[in-house]
Short mmCIF file of C-alpha atoms and ligand atoms in Angstrom, two decimals:
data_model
loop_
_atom_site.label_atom_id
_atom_site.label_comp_id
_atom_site.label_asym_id
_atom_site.label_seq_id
_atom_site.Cartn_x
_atom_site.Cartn_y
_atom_site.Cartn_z
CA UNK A 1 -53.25 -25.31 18.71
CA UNK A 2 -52.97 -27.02 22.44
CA UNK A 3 -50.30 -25.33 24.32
CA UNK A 4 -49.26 -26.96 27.38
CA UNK A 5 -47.11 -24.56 30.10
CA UNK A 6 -44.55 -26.18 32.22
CA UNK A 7 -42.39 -24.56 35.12
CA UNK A 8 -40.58 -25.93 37.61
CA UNK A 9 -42.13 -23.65 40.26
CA UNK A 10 -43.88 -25.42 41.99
CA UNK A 11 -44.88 -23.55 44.93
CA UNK A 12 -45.34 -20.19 43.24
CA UNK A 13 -47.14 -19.19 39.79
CA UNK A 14 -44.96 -19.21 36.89
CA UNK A 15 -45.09 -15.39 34.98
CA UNK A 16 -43.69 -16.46 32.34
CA UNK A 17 -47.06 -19.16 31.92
CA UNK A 18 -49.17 -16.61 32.46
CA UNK A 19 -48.38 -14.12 29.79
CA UNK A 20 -47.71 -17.48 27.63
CA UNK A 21 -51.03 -17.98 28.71
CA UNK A 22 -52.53 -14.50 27.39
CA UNK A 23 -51.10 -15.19 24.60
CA UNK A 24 -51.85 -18.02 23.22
CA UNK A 25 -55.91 -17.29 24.38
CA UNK A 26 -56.01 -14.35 22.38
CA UNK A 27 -55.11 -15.83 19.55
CA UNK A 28 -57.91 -18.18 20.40
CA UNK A 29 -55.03 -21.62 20.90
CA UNK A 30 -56.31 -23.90 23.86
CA UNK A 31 -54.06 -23.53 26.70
CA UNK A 32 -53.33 -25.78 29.68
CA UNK A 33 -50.64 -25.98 32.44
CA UNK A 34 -48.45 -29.64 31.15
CA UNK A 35 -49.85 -32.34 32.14
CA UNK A 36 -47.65 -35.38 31.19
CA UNK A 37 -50.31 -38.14 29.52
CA UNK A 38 -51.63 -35.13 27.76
CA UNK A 39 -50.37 -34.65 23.79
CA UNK A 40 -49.54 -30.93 22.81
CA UNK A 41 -48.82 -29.42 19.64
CA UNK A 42 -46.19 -27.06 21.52
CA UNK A 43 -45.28 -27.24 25.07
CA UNK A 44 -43.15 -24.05 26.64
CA UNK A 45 -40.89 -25.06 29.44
CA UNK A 46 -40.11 -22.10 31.98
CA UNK A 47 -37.33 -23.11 34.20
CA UNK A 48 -35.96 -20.82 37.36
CA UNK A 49 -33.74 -23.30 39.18
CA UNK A 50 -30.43 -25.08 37.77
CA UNK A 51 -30.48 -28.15 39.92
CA UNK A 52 -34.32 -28.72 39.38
CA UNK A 53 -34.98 -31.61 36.94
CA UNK A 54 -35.95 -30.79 33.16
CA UNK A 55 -39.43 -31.58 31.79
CA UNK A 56 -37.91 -34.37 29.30
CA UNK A 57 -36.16 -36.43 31.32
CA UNK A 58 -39.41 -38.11 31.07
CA UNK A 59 -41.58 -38.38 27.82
CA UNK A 60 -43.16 -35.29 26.58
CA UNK A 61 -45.84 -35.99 23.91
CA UNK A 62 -45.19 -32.78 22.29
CA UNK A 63 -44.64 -31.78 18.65
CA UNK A 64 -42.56 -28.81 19.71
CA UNK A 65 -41.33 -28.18 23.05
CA UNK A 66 -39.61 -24.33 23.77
CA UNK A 67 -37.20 -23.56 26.61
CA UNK A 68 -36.28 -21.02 28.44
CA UNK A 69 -35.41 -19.08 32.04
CA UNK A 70 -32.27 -18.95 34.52
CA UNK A 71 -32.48 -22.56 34.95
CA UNK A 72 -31.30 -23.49 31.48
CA UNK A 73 -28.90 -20.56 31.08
CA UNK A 74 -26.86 -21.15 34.38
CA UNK A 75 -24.66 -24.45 34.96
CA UNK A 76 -23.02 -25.42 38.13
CA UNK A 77 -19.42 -26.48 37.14
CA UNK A 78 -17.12 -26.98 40.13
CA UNK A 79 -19.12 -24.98 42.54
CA UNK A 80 -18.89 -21.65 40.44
CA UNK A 81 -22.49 -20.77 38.80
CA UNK A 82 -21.59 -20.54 34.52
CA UNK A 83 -23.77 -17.98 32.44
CA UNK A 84 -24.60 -18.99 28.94
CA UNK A 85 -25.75 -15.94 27.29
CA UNK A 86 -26.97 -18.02 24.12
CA UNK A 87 -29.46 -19.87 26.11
CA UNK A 88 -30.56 -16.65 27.56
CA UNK A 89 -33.87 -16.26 25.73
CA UNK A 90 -35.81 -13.29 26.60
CA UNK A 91 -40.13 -13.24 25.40
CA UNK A 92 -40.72 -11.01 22.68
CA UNK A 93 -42.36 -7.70 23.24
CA UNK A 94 -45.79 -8.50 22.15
CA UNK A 95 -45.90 -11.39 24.93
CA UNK A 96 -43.59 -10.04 27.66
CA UNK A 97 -45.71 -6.81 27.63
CA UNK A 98 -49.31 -8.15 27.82
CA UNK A 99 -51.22 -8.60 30.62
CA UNK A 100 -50.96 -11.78 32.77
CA UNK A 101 -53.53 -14.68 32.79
CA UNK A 102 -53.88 -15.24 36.26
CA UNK A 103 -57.09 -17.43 36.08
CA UNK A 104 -54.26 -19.96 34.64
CA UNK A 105 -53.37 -20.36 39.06
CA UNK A 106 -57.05 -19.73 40.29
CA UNK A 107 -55.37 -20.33 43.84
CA UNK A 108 -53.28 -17.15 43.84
CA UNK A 109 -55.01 -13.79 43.91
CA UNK A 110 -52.24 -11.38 43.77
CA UNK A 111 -51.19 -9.36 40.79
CA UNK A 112 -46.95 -10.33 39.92
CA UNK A 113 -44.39 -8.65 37.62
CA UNK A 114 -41.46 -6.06 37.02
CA UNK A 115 -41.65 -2.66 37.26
CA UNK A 116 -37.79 -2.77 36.00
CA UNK A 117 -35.09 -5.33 35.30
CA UNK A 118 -31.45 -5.05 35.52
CA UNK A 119 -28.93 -4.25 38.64
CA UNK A 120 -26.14 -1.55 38.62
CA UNK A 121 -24.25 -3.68 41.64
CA UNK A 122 -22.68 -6.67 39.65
CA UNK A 123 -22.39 -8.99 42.74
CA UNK A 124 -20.00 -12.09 42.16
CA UNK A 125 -22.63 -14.56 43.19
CA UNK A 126 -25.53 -13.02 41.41
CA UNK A 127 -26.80 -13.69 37.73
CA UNK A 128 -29.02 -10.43 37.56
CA UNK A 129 -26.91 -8.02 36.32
CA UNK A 130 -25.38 -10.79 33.61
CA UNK A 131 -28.80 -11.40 32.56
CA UNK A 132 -30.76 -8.45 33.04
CA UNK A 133 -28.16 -6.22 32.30
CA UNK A 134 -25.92 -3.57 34.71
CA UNK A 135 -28.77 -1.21 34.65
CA UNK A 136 -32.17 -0.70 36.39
CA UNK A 137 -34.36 0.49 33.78
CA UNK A 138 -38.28 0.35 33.88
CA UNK A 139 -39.57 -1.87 31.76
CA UNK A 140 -43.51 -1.69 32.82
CA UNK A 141 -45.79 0.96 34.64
CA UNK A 142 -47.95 -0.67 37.12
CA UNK A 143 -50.86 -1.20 35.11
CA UNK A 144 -49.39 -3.66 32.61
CA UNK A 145 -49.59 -6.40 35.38
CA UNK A 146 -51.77 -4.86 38.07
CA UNK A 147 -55.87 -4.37 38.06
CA UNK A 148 -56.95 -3.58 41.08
CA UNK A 149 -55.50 -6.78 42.98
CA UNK A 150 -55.49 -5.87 47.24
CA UNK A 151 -51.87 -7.45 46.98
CA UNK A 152 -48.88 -7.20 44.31
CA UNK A 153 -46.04 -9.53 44.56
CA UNK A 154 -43.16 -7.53 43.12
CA UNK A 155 -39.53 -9.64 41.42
CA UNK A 156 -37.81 -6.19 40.57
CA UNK A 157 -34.36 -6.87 41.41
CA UNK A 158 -32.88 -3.62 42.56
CA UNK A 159 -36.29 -1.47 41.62
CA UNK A 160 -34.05 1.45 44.10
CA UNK A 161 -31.34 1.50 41.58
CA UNK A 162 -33.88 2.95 38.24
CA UNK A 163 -33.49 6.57 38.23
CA UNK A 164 -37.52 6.76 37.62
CA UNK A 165 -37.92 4.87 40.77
CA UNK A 166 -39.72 7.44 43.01
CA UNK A 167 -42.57 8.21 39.97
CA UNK A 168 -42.64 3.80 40.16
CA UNK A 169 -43.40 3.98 44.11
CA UNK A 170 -45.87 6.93 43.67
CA UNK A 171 -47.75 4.44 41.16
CA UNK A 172 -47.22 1.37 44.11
CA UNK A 173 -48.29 4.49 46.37
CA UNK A 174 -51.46 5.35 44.81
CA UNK A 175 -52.31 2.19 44.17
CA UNK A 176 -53.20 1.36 47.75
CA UNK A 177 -52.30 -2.69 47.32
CA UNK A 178 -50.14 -4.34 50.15
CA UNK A 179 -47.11 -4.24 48.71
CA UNK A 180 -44.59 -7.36 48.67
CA UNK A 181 -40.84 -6.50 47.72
CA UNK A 182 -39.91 -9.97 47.45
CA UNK A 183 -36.00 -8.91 46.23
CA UNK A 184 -33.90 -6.17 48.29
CA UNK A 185 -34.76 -2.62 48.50
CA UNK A 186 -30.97 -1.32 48.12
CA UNK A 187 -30.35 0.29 51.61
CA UNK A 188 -27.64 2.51 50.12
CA UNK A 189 -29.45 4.11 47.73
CA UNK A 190 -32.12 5.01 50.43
CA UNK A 191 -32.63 9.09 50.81
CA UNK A 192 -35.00 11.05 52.54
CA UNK A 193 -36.52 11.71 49.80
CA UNK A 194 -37.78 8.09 48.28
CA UNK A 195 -38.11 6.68 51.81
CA UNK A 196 -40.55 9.47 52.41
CA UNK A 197 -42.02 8.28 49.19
CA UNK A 198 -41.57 4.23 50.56
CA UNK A 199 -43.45 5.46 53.42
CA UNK A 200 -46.71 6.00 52.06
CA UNK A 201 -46.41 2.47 50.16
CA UNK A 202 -48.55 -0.12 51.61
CA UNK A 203 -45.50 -2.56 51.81
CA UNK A 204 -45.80 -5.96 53.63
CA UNK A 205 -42.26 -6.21 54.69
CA UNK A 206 -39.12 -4.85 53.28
CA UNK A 207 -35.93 -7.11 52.50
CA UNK A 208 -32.82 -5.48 52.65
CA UNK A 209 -29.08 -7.17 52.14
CA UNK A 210 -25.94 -6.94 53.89
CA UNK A 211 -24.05 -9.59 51.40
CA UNK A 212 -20.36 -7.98 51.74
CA UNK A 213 -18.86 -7.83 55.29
CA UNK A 214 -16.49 -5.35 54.05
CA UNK A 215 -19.53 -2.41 53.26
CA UNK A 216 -20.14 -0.48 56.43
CA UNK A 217 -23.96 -0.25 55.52
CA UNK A 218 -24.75 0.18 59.23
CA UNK A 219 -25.28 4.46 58.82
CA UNK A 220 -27.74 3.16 56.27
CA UNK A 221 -29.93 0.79 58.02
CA UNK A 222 -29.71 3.56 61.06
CA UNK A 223 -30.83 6.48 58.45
CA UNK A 224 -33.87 3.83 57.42
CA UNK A 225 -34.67 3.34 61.44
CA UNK A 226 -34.57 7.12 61.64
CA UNK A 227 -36.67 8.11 58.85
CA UNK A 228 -38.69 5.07 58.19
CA UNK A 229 -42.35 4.20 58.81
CA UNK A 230 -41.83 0.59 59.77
CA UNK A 231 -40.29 0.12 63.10
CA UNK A 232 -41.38 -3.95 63.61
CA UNK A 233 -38.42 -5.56 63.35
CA UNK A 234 -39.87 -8.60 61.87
CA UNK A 235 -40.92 -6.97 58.75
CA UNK A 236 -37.65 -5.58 58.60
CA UNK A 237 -35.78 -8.45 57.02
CA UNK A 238 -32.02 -8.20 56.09
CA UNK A 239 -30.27 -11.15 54.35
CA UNK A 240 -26.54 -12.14 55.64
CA UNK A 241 -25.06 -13.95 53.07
CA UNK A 242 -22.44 -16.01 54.51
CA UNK A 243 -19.55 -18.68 53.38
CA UNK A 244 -18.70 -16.43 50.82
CA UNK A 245 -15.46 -13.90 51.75
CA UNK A 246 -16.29 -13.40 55.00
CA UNK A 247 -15.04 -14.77 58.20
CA UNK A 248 -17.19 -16.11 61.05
CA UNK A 249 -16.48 -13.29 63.13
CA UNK A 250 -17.56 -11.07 60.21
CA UNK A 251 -20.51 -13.04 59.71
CA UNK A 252 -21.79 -12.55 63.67
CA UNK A 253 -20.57 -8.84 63.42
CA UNK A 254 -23.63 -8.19 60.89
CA UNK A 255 -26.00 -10.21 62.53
CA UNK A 256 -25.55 -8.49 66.01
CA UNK A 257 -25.18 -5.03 64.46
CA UNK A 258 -28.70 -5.49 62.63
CA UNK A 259 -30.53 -7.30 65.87
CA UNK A 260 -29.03 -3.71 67.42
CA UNK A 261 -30.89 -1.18 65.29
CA UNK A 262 -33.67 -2.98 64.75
CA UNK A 263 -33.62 -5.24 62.15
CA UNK A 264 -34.42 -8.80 61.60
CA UNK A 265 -31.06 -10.63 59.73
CA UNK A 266 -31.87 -13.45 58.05
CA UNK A 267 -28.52 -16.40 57.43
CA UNK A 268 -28.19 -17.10 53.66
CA UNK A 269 -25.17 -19.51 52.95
CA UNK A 270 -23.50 -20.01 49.77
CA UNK A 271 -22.69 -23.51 48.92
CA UNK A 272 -24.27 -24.80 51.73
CA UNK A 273 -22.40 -28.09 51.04
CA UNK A 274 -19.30 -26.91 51.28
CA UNK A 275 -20.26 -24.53 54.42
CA UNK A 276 -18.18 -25.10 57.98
CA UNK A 277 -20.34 -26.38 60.82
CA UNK A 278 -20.39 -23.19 63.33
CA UNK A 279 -21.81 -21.48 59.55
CA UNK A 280 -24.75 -23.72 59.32
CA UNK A 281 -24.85 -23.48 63.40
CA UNK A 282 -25.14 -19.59 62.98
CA UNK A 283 -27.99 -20.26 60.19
CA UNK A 284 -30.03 -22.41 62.54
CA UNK A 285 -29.74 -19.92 65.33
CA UNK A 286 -30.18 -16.52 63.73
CA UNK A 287 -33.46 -18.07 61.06
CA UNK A 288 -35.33 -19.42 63.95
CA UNK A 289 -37.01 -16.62 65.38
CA UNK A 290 -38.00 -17.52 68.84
CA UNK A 291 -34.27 -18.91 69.42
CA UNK A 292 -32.90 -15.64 67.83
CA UNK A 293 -35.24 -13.62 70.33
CA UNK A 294 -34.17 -15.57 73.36
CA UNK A 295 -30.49 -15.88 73.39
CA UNK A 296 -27.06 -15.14 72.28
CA UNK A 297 -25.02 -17.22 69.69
CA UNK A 298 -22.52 -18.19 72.05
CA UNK A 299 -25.36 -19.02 74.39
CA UNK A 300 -26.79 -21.30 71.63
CA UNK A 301 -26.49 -24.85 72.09
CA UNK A 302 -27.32 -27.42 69.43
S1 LIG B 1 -27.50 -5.96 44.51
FE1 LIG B 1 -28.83 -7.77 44.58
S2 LIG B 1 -29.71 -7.92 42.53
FE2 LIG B 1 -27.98 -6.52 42.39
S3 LIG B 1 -26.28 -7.81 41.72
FE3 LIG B 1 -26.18 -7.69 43.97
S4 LIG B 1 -27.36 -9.47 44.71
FE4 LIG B 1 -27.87 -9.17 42.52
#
């Protein structure tokens, strides 16, 4: 068969391809990423984003095409995000387990995946824990993704949350690869214990989250400062999210109470449509570094 692998990632490699991609080789089908004048017997479309286009709203000379990802079960209706759990199409085991083809991106040279999936926390705004389930549970060891790659990009969602977590950062640990946590590390569920364990992983940068104005997280990020191996604030990134129950006033608290211990807050705004001016004003300051570093807000003028 010709299988042709669609995504509407473009600026990052598609996992879902690339175990597509493993697949299909090993049972000997040629494989491709799309390409639209090209005819396929059966084309898979992976799709992240909800407001991205689809693959057929031009022609697809395909005799099958397959769908699935976030971006097909969400909807947008009215500004609220809508989960349809019967377009929520997971891989099956045999292909969600094997190990990626990353020769299908020959650009990128890091090793990607999940250690777990799910998230105990149930934020409003997020789809993880609707998806994925209200539970961090491992779902891989490092080795079904990762073969001796210097760098490992990983998507776990709340990876803090599994209660196996600390033998899953002893495996990151030993594995001596630059680490990149590209979701949050959960500050809260930080301990002596696993940061001493997060200390010996050879992590890029951490991301943390201060989404809810009304959690005092701030004896957390000062128990990370205290115990913690990285001290650069810039690869100590913590995302505000803002124009979502919180005032302005609550919005600045976070930001200046990160910049104070140590931390580098980064603006995320919900709706940014719908978001007040001094909101998107606050964004523009706090994002852009060398503006951050060299004044106040209220000294801010643009
Ligand atoms: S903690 Fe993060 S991953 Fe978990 S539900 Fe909230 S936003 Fe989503």
């Amino acid at each position: 068969m010709k299988i042709g692998l669609w995504s509407d990632c473009h600026n990052f490699p598609s996992l879902p391809a690339m175990k597509l991609s493993a697949y299909h080789k090993s049972l000997g089908d040629e494989v491709e990423l799309f390409f639209r004048f090209n005819h396929y017997d059966l084309v898979y479309a992976s799709k992240v984003f909800s407001f991205t286009e689809d693959i057929d709203v031009y022609p697809v000379y395909a005799d099958e095409i397959r769908k699935g990802g976030s971006g097909y079960c969400i909807t947008v209706e009215n500004g609220k995000e809508i989960f349809d759990e019967s377009k929520n199409v997971s891989l099956p085991k045999e292909i969600e387990h094997i190990y990626p083809d990353y020769s299908l991106y020959p650009g990128y040279k890091y090793a990607t995946g999940f250690l777990t999936r799910g998230c105990p926390r149930g934020c409003d705004f997020c789809i993880v824990a609707r998806k994925e389930g209200k539970r961090s549970v491992q779902v891989a060891d490092l080795s079904e993704f990762w073969r001796g790659q210097k760098e490992i990009k990983l998507l776990d969602p709340n990876l803090i949350a599994c209660k196996d977590h600390e033998r899953l950062l002893q495996q990151l640990a030993d594995s001596k690869a630059t680490i990149d946590f590209t979701q949050g590390i959960d500050i809260r569920l930080l301990t002596a214990d696993n940061i001493k364990l997060l200390n010996q992983v050879k992590a890029k940068n951490l991301h943390f989250a201060w989404d809810n104005p009304h959690d005092d997280l701030e004896k957390y990020f000062v128990r990370y400062s205290e115990l913690g191996k990285i001290k650069d604030h810039r690869r100590l990134i913590v995302y505000c999210l803002t124009n979502y129950n919180s005032t302005f006033e609550e919005d600045l608290y976070r930001i200046e109470t990160l910049r104070r211990l140590g931390y580098n807050p980064y603006v995320m705004i919900y709706q940014k449509e719908t978001a007040p001016e001094n909101v998107k004003r606050l964004q523009r300051w706090c994002n852009n570094r060398i503006i951050f570093q060299s004044c106040e807000f209220k000294d801010y003028k643009s």
